[in-house]
Short mmCIF file of C-alpha atoms in Angstrom, two decimals:
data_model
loop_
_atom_site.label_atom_id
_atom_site.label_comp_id
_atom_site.label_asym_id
_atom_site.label_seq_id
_atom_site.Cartn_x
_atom_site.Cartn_y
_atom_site.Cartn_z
CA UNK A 1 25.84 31.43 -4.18
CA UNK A 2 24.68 28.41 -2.57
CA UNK A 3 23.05 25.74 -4.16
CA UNK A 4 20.11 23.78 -2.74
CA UNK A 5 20.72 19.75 -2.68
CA UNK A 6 18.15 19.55 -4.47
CA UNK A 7 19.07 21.90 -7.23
CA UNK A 8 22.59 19.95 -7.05
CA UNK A 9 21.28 16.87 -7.75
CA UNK A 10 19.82 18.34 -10.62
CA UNK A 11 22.66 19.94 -12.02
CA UNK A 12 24.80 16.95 -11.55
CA UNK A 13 22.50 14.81 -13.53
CA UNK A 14 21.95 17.42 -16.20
CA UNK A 15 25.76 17.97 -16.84
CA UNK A 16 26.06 13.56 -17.17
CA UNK A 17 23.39 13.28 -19.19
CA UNK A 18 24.64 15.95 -21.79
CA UNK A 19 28.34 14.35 -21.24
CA UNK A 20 26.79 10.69 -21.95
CA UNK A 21 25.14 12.29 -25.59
CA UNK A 22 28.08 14.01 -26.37
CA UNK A 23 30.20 10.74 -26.41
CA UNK A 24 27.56 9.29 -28.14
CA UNK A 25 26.34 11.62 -30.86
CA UNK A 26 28.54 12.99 -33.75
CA UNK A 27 30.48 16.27 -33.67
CA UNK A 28 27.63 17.95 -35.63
CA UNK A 29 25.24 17.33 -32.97
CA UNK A 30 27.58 18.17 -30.13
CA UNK A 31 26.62 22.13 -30.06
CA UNK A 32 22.97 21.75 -29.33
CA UNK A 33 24.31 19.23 -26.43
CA UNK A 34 26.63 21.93 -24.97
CA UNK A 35 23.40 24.27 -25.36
CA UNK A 36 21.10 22.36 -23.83
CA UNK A 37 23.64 22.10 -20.81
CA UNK A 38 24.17 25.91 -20.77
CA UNK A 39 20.22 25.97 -20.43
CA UNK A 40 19.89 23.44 -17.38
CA UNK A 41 22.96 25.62 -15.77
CA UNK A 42 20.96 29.15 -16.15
CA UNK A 43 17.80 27.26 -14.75
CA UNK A 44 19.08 25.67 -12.29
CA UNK A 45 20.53 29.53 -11.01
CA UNK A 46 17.07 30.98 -11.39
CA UNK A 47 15.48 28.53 -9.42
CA UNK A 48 18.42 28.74 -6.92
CA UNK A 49 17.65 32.58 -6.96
CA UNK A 50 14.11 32.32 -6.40
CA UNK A 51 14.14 29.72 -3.28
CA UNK A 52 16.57 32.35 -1.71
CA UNK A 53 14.20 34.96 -2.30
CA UNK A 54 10.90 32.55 -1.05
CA UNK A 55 13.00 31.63 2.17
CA UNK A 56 13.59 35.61 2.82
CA UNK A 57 10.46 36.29 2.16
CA UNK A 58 8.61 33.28 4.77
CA UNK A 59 11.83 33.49 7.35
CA UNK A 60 9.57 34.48 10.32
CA UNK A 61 7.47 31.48 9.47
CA UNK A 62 10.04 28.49 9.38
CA UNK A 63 11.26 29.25 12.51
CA UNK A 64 10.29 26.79 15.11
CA UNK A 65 7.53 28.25 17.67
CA UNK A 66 9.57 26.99 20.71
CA UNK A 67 12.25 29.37 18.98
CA UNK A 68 9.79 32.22 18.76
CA UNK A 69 9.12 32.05 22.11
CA UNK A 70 12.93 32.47 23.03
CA UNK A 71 13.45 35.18 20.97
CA UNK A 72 10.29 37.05 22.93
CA UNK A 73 10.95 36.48 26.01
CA UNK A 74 14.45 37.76 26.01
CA UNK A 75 13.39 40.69 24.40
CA UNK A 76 12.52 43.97 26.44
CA UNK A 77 9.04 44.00 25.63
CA UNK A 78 5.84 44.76 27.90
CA UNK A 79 4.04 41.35 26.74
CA UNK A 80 4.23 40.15 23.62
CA UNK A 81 1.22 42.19 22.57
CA UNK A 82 4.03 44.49 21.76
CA UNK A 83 5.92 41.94 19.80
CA UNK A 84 3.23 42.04 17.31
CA UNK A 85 3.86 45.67 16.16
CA UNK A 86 7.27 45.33 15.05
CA UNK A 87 6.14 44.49 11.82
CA UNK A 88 3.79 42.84 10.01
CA UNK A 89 6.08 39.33 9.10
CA UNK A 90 6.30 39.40 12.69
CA UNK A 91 2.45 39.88 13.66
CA UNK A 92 1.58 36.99 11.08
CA UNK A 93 4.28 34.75 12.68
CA UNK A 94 3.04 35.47 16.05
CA UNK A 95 -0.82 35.12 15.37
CA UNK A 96 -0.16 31.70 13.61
CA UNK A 97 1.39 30.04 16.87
CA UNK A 98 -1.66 29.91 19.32
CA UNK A 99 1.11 28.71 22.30
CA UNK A 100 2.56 32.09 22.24
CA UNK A 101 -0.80 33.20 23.74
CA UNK A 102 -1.28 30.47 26.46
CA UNK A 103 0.46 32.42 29.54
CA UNK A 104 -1.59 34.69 31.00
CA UNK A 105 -1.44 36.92 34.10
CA UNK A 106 -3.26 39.26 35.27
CA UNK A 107 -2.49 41.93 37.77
CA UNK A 108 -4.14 44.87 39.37
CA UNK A 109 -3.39 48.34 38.07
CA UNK A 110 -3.47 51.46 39.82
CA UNK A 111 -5.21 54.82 38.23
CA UNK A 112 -2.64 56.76 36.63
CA UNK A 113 -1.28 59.54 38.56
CA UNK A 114 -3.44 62.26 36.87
CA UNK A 115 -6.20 60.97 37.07
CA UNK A 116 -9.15 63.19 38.36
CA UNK A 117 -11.88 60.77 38.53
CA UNK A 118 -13.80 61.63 41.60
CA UNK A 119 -12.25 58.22 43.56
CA UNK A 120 -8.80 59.42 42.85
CA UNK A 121 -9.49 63.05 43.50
CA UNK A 122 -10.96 61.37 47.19
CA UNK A 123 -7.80 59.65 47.66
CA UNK A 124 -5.38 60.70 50.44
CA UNK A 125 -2.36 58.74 48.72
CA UNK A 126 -0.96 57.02 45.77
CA UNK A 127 -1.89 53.42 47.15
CA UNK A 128 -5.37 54.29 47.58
CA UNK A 129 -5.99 54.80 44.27
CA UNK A 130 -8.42 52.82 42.84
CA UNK A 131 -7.60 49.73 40.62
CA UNK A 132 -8.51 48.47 37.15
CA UNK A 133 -8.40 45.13 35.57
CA UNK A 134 -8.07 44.98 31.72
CA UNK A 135 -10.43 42.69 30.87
CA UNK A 136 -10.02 43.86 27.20
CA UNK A 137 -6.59 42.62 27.08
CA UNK A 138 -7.90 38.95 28.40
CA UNK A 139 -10.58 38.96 26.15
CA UNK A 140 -7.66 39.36 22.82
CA UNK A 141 -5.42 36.91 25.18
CA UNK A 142 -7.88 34.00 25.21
CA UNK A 143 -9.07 34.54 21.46
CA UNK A 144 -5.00 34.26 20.18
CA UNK A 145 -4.63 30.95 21.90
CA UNK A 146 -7.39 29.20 20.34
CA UNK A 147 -7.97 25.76 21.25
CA UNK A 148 -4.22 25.77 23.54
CA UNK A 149 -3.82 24.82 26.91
CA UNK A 150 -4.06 27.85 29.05
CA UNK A 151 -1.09 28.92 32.43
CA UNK A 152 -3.03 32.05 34.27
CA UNK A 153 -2.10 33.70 37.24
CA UNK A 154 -4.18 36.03 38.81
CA UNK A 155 -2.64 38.00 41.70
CA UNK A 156 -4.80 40.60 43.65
CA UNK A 157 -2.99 40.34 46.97
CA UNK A 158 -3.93 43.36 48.92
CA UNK A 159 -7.68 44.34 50.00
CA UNK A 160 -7.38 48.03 48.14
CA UNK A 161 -6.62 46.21 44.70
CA UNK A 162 -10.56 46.02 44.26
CA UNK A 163 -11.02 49.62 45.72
CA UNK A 164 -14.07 50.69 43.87
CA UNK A 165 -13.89 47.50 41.69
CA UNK A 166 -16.81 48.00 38.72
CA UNK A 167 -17.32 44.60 38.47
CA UNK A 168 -14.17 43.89 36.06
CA UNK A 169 -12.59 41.26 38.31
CA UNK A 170 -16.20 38.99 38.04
CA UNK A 171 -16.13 39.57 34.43
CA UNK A 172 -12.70 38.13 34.75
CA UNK A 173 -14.07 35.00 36.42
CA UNK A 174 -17.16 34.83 34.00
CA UNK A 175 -14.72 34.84 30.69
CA UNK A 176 -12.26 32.17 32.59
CA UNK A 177 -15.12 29.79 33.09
CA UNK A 178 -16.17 29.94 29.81
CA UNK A 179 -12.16 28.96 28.54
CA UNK A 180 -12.06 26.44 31.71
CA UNK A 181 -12.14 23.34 29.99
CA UNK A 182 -8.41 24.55 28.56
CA UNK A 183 -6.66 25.16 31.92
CA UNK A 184 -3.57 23.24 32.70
CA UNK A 185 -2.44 25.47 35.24
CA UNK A 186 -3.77 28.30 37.45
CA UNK A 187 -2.25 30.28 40.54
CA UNK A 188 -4.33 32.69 42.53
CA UNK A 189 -2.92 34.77 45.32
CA UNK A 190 -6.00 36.83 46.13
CA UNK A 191 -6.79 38.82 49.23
CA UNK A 192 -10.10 37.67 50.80
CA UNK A 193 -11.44 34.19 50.79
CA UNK A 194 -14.75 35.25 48.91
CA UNK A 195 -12.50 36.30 46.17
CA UNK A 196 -11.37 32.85 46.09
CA UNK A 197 -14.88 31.25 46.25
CA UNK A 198 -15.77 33.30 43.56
CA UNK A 199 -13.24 32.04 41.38
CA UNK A 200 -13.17 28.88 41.76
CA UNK A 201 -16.95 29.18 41.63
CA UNK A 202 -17.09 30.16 37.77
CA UNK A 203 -14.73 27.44 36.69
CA UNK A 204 -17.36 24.76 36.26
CA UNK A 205 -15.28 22.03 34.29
CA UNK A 206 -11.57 21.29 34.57
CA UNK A 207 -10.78 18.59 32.79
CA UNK A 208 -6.85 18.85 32.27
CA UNK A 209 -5.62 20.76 35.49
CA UNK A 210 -2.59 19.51 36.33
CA UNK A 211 -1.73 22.53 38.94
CA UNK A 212 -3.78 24.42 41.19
CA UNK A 213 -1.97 27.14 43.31
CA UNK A 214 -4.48 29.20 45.61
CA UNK A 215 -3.62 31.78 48.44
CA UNK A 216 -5.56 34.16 50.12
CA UNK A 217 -4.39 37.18 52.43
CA UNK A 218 -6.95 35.88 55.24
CA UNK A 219 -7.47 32.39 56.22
CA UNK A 220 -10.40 30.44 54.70
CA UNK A 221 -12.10 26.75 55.09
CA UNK A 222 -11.28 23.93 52.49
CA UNK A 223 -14.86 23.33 52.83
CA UNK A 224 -15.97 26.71 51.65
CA UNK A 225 -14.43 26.52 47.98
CA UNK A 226 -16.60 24.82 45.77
CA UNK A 227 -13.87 22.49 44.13
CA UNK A 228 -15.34 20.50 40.91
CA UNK A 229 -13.93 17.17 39.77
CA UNK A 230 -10.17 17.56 38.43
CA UNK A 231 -9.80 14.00 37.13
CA UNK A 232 -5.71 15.25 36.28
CA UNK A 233 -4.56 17.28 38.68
CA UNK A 234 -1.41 16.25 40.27
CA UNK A 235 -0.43 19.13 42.54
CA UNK A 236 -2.38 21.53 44.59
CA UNK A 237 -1.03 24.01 46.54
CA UNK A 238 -3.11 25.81 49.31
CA UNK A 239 -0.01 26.99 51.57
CA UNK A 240 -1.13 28.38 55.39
CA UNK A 241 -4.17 30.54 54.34
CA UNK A 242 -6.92 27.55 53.05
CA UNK A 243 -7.26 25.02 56.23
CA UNK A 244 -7.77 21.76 55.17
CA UNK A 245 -11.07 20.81 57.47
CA UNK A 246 -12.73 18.41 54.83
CA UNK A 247 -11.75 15.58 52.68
CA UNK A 248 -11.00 16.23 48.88
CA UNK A 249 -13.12 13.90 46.50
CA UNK A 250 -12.23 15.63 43.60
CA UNK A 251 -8.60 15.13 42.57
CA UNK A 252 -7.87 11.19 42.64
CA UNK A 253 -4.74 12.15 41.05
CA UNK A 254 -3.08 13.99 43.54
CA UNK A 255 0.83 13.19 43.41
CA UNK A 256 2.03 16.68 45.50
CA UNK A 257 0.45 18.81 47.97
CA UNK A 258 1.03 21.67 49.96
CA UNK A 259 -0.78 22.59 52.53
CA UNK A 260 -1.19 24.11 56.45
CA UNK A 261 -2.93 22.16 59.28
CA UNK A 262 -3.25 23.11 62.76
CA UNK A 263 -4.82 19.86 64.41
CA UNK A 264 -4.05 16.43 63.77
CA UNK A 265 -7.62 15.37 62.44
CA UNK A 266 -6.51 17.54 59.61
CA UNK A 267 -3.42 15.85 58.61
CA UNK A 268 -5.65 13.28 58.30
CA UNK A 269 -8.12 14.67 56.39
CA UNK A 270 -4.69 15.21 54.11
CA UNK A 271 -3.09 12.10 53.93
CA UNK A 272 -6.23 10.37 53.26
CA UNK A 273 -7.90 12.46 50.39
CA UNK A 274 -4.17 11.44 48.69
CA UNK A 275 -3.99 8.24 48.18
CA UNK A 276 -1.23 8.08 45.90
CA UNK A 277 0.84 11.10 47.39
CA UNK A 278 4.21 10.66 47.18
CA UNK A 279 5.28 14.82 47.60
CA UNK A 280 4.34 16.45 50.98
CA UNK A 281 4.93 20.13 51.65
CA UNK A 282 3.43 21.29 55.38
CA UNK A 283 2.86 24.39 57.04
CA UNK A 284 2.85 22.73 60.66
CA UNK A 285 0.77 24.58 63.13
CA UNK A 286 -0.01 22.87 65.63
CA UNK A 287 1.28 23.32 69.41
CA UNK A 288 -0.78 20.24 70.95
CA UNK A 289 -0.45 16.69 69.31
CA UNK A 290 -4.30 16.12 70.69
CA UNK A 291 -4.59 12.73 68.04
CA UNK A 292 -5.80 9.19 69.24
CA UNK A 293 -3.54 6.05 68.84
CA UNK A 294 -5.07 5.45 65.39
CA UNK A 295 -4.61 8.55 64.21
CA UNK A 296 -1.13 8.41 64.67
CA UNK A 297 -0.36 5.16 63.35
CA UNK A 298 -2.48 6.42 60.27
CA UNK A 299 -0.14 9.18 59.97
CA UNK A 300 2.83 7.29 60.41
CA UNK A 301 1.64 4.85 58.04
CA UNK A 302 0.59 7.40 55.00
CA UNK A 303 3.99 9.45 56.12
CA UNK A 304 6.56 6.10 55.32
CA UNK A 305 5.35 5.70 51.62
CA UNK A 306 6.41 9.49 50.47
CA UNK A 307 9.11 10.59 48.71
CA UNK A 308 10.10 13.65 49.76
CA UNK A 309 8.38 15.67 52.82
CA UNK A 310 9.29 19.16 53.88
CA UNK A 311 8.11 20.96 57.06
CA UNK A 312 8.09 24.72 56.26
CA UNK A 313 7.40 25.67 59.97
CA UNK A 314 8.05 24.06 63.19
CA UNK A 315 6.82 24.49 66.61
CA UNK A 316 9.21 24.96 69.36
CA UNK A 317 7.48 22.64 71.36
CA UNK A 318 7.44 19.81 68.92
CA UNK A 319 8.96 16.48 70.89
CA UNK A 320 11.16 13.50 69.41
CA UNK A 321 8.38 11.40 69.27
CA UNK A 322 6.07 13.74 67.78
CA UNK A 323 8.47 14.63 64.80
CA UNK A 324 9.08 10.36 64.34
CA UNK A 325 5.17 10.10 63.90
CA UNK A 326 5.76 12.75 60.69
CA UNK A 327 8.95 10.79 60.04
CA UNK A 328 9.03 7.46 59.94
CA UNK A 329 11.72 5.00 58.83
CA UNK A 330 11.61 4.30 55.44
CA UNK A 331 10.87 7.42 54.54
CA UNK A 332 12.71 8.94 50.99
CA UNK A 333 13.55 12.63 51.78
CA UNK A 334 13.16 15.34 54.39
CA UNK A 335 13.46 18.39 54.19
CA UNK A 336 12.65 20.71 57.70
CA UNK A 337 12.97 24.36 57.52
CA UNK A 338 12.82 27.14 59.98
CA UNK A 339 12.57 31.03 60.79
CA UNK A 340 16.18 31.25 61.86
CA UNK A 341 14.89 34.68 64.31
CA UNK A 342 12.45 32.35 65.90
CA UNK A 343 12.73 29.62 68.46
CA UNK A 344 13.22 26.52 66.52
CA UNK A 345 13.07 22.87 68.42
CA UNK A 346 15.98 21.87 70.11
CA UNK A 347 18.88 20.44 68.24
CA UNK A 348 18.98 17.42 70.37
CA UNK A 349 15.51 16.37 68.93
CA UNK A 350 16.63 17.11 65.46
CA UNK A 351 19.59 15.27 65.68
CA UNK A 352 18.13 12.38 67.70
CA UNK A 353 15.39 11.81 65.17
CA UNK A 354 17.23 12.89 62.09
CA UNK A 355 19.68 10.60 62.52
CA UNK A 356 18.31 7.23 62.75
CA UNK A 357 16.32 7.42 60.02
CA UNK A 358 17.13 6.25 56.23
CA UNK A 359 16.98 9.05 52.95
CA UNK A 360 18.23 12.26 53.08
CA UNK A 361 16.88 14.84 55.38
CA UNK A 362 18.00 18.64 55.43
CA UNK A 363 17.47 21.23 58.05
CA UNK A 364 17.60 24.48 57.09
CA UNK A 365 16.94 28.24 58.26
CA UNK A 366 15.65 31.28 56.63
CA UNK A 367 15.95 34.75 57.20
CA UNK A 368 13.87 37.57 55.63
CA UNK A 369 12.77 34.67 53.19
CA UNK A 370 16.17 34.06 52.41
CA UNK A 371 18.32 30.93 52.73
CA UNK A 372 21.27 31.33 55.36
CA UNK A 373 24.28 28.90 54.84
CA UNK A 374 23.08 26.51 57.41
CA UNK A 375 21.99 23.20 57.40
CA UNK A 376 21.85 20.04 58.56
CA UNK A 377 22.22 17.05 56.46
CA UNK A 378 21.90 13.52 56.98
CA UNK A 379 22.11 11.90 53.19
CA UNK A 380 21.56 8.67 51.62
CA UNK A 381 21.12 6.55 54.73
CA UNK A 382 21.50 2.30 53.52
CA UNK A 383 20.56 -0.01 55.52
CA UNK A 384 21.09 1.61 58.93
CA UNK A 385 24.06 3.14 58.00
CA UNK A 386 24.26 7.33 57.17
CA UNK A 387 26.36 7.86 54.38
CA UNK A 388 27.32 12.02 54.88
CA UNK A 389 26.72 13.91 58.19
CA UNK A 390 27.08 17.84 57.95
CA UNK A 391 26.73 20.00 60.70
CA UNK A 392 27.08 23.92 60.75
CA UNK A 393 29.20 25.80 62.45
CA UNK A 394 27.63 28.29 64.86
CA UNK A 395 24.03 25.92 65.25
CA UNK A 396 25.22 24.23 67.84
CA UNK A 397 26.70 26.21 71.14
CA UNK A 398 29.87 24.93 72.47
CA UNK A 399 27.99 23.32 75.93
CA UNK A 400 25.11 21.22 73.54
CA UNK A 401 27.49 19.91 71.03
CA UNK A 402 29.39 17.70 72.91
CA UNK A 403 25.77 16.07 74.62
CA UNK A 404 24.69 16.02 71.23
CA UNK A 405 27.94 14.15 69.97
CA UNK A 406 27.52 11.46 72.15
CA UNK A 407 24.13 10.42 71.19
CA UNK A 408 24.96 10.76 67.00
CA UNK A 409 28.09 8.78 67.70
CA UNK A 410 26.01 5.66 68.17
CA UNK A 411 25.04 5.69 64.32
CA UNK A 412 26.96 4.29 61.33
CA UNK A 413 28.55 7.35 59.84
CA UNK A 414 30.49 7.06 56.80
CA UNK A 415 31.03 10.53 55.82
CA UNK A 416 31.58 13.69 58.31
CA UNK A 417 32.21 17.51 57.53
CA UNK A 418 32.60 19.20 60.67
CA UNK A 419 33.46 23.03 61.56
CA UNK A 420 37.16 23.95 62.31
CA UNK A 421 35.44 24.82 66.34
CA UNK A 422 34.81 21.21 66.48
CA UNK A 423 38.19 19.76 65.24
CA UNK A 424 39.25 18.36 69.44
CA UNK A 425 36.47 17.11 70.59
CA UNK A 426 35.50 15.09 67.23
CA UNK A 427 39.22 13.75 67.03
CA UNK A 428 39.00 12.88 70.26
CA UNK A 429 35.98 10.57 69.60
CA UNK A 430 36.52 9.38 66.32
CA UNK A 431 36.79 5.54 67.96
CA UNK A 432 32.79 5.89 68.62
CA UNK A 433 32.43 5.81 65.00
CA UNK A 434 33.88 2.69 63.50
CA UNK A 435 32.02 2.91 60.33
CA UNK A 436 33.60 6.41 59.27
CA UNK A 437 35.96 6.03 56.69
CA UNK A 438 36.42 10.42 55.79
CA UNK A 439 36.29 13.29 57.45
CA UNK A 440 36.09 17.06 56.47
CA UNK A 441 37.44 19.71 58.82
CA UNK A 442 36.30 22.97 57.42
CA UNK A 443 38.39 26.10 58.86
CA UNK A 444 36.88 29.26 59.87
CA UNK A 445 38.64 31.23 56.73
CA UNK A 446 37.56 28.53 54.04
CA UNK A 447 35.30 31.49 52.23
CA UNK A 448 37.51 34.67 53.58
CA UNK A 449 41.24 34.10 51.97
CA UNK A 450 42.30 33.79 47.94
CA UNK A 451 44.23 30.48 49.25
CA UNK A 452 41.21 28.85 50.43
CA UNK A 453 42.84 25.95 52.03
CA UNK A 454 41.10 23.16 53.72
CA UNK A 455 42.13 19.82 55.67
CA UNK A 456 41.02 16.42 54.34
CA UNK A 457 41.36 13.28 56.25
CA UNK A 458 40.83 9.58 55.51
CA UNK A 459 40.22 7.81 58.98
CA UNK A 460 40.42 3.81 59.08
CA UNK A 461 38.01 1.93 61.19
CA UNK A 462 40.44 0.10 62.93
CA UNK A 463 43.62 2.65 63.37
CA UNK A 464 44.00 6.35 64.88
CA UNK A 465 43.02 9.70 62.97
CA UNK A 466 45.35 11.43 60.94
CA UNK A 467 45.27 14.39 59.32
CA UNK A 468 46.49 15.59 56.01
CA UNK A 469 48.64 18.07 55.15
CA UNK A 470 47.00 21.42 53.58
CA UNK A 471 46.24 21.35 50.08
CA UNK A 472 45.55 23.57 47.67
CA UNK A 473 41.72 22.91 45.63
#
């Protein structure tokens, strides 16, 4: 059995306090010493015995909540309304910790499949049934969590998730206003802009949003969503579907953004509602750069103090100049991405701009909403001079590499991985580059073979290229 310190400590001073009085007293005496030992042994047992039985009896309670909330989520469980019918140690554990209760989403769901209401009986298939939101299980949500910060998501994407709505999803919106004053963080993806205006209507006080997330199927005005004052929030996300045609008063403390503009009065109307942006994210729209002098030196301006800036779309017919104005020097990181099946702006812009600026900027493609293994990279640019340079193989065709090559070559590179396809005509150059110092020829079977080989050079500024020999990683 094992002992508590604390029980220890007691036992040790028991056994040299009876050892002290049996040095002390006479032999006659020493028998009630040795018995009052044997009795500060058999308590010291029973109390170690009955802390053992306390701690097996409170286990669910001394364990940590954040360890709670482990064991829950990795459990197969519907929500952890569930978790609180395993038993009851485990429903008192789990009403005691209101942060088990602060995650809440809420999704549409469809009448079951035999149902015979007269909707569903009216309803040609499956989709079209009409759906339901539990309001009931909000209502126990929000009364768990108490006085705890509050994460909802509310996701109602498609138009027939309100067929025949009976009014649950503005009870919805009534109870979250009344628990407003609690929300850190809220994402709504819902599918018409007067669901959104609604929302965002019934939360009249906001006090610690930090994140505001809100998507709608069709497009809908800035100006139309009656935003109240959100002294804390530091990121707000409104992605292609809310067009930013107004200023935002509202949120001082705006450090990332996301957002879609189509003109260039509206990437003002961006960059100056955010004064202290530093995080950029832009859903860029616009085919004609129609902006006066000032508003493009305002962009540029607003554009050199961020830290990071990603384009999620591109037009085709986006110039050199036109991508500098978004992409000034000085800049920390970019971050450009692209449908890979559309047309995307030529490489010789890209690489033109791209490459004489300073940070790290990354072009990359997507298909299906997936990332494809190409990119561009330009990375930690000091003072004028690019420290890595990455190109894919198959991005450039074999006639615009070499015209692009020649106007890269003027730049400071330190660090090159190239494609195998490229291995002549950048060995045949390498003297353009008197800053390099390595390059990386990757062959065509790199990712194909168990061998995996791969050539590694180390190229002097002032003497020929050489190559290494192959070596295994």
């Amino acid at each position: 059995m094992l002992l508590s310190p604390r029980i220890l400590a007691r036992l040790r001073e028991s056994i040299e306090n009876a050892m002290k009085d049996a040095r002390e007293e006479t032999s006659a005496d020493s028998g009630a010493t040795l018995a009052d030992l044997a009795h500060a042994v058999r308590e010291a047992c029973n109390d170690s015995i009955s802390s053992v039985v306390r701690a097996i009896e409170a286990g669910p309670f001394q364990i940590p909540e954040e360890i709670w909330g482990l064991i829950w989520s990795s459990l197969p469980l519907a929500d952890l309304v569930t978790a609180t019918h395993v038993c009851r140690a485990w429903r008192a554990a789990a009403l005691d910790i209101p942060a088990l209760w602060t995650e809440i989403v809420i999704m549409p769901k469809r009448h079951a499949s035999t149902c015979d209401c007269a909707p569903c009986s009216a309803s040609a298939t499956a989709h079209d049934r009409p759906c339901t939101l539990n309001t009931r299980r909000l209502a126990v949500l929000l009364n768990r969590s108490r006085g705890a910060p509050l994460d909802v998501c509310i996701y109602m994407w498609h138009a027939t998730d309100l067929l025949n709505d009976d009014g649950s999803f503005a009870l919805i919106c009534s109870m979250l206003g009344q628990h407003s004053s609690r929300l850190v963080s809220l994402e709504a993806r819902l599918s018409s802009g007067n669901l959104l205006h609604g929302l965002m209507m019934s939360l009249n006080s906001l006090p610690l949003l930090r994140c505001l997330l809100l998507r709608a199927s069709g497009s809908t005005n800035l100006s139309s969503l009656p935003l109240v004052a959100m002294p804390k929030l530091a990121t707000l996300r409104t992605g292609p579907s809310v067009l930013w045609d107004a200023l935002i008063t509202t949120a001082p403390a705006l450090l990332a953004v996301s957002v879609s503009v189509q003109t260039v009065t509206e990437l003002v109307n961006v960059l100056s509602s955010v004064p202290a942006l530093r995080d950029l994210e832009l859903y860029l729209g616009m085919q004609h750069w129609s902006g006066t002098a000032a508003e493009l030196a305002a962009i540029t301006q607003r554009c050199g103090n961020l830290q990071l800036l990603k384009i999620l779309s591109v037009s085709p017919s986006i110039t050199a100049s036109q991508l500098s104005v978004l992409v000034p020097l000085g800049i920390g990181e970019v971050c450009i991405n692209a449908s890979f099946e559309d047309l995307v702006p030529d490489p010789t812009i890209v690489l033109f701009t791209l490459t004489h600026l300073s940070g790290s900027i990354h072009l990359t493609f997507e298909s299906e909403g997936e990332p494809i293994p190409r990119k561009f990279n330009v990375i930690a640019r000091d003072e004028h001079r690019t420290r890595r340079l990455e190109l894919p193989a198959g991005w450039l065709g074999a006639r615009s590499f070499p015209r692009i090559w020649t106007q890269i070559s003027t730049s400071s590179i330190v660090f090159m991985d190239v494609p195998w396809a490229y291995r002549t005509l950048v060995l045949a150059t390498n003297a353009a580059f008197p800053a390099l110092e390595h390059l990386v020829i990757t062959p065509e079977w790199l990712n194909r073979t168990r061998w995996r080989p791969y050539l590694r050079s180390a190229i002097s500024p002032y003497g020929p290229a050489h190559l290494a020999q192959y070596q295994q990683p």
